[in-house]
XYZ file of C-alpha atoms in Angstrom:
85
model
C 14.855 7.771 4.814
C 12.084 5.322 5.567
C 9.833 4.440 2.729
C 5.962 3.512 3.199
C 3.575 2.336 0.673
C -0.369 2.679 0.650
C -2.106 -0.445 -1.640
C -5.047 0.749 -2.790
C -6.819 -2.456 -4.167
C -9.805 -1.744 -6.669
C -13.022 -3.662 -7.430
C -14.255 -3.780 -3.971
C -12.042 -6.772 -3.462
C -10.222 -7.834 0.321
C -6.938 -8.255 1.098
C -6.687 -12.217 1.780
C -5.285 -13.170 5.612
C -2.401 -15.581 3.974
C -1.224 -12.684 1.583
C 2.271 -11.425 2.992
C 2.452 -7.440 1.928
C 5.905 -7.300 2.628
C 6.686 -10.120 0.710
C 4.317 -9.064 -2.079
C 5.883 -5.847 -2.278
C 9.923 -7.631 -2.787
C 8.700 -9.999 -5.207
C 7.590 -6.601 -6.974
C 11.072 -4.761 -6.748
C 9.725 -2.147 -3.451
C 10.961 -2.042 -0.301
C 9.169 0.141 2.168
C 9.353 -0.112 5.731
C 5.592 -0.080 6.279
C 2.704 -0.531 4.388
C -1.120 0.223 4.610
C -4.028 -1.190 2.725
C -6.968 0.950 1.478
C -10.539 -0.700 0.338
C -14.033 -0.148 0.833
C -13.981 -3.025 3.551
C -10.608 -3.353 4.869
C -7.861 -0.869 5.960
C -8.370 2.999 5.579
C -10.920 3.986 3.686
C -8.792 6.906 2.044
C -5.571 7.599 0.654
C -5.805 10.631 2.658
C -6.016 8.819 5.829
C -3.402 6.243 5.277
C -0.793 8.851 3.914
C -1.054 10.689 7.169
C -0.750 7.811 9.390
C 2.224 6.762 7.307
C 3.470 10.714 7.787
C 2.469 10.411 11.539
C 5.120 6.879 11.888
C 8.020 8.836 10.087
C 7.731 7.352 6.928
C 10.057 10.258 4.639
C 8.545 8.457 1.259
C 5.163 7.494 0.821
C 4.342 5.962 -2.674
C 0.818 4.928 -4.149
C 0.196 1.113 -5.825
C -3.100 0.611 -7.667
C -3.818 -2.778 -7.428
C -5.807 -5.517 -7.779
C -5.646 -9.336 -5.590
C -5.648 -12.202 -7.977
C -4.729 -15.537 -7.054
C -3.245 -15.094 -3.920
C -0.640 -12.350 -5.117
C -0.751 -8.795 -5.376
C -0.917 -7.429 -9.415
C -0.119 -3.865 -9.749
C -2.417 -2.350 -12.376
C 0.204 1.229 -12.504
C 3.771 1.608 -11.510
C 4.269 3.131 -8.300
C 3.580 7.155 -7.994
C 5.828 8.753 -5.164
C 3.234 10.994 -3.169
C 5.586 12.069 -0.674
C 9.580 12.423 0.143
């Protein structure tokens, strides 16, 4: 089953270009196929709306990280919650 992750970053903050998500997400222990970004200026602009395109690619397991960007690496501010799968 493929396995996709939405990032929802809080505090208005963007996604640098440099930052890997893929990468982020290993150092963190996940490993999902694909992942979206949600923030008031990058991305989707709802969960909503990244969980279906992740439905609409084939993704069988969609989880949720709340999370914030701080110097240059991703910091989870929850564990993951599995939405989907």
């Amino acid at each position: 089953m493929q396995e996709g992750l939405i990032v929802y970053l809080v505090g208005g903050q963007e996604m640098p270009e440099s930052l890997d998500l893929q990468a982020q997400c290993r150092k963190l222990g996940l490993t999902p196929r694909m992942v979206t970004v949600v923030a008031s200026n990058q991305g989707f602009f709802s969960v909503d709306e990244a969980w279906h395109f992740l439905l609409t690619r084939g993704m069988g397991k969609v989880s949720l990280l709340v999370a914030q960007v701080g110097s240059e690496a991703l910091q989870p501010l929850y564990p993951p919650v599995r939405l989907w799968g």
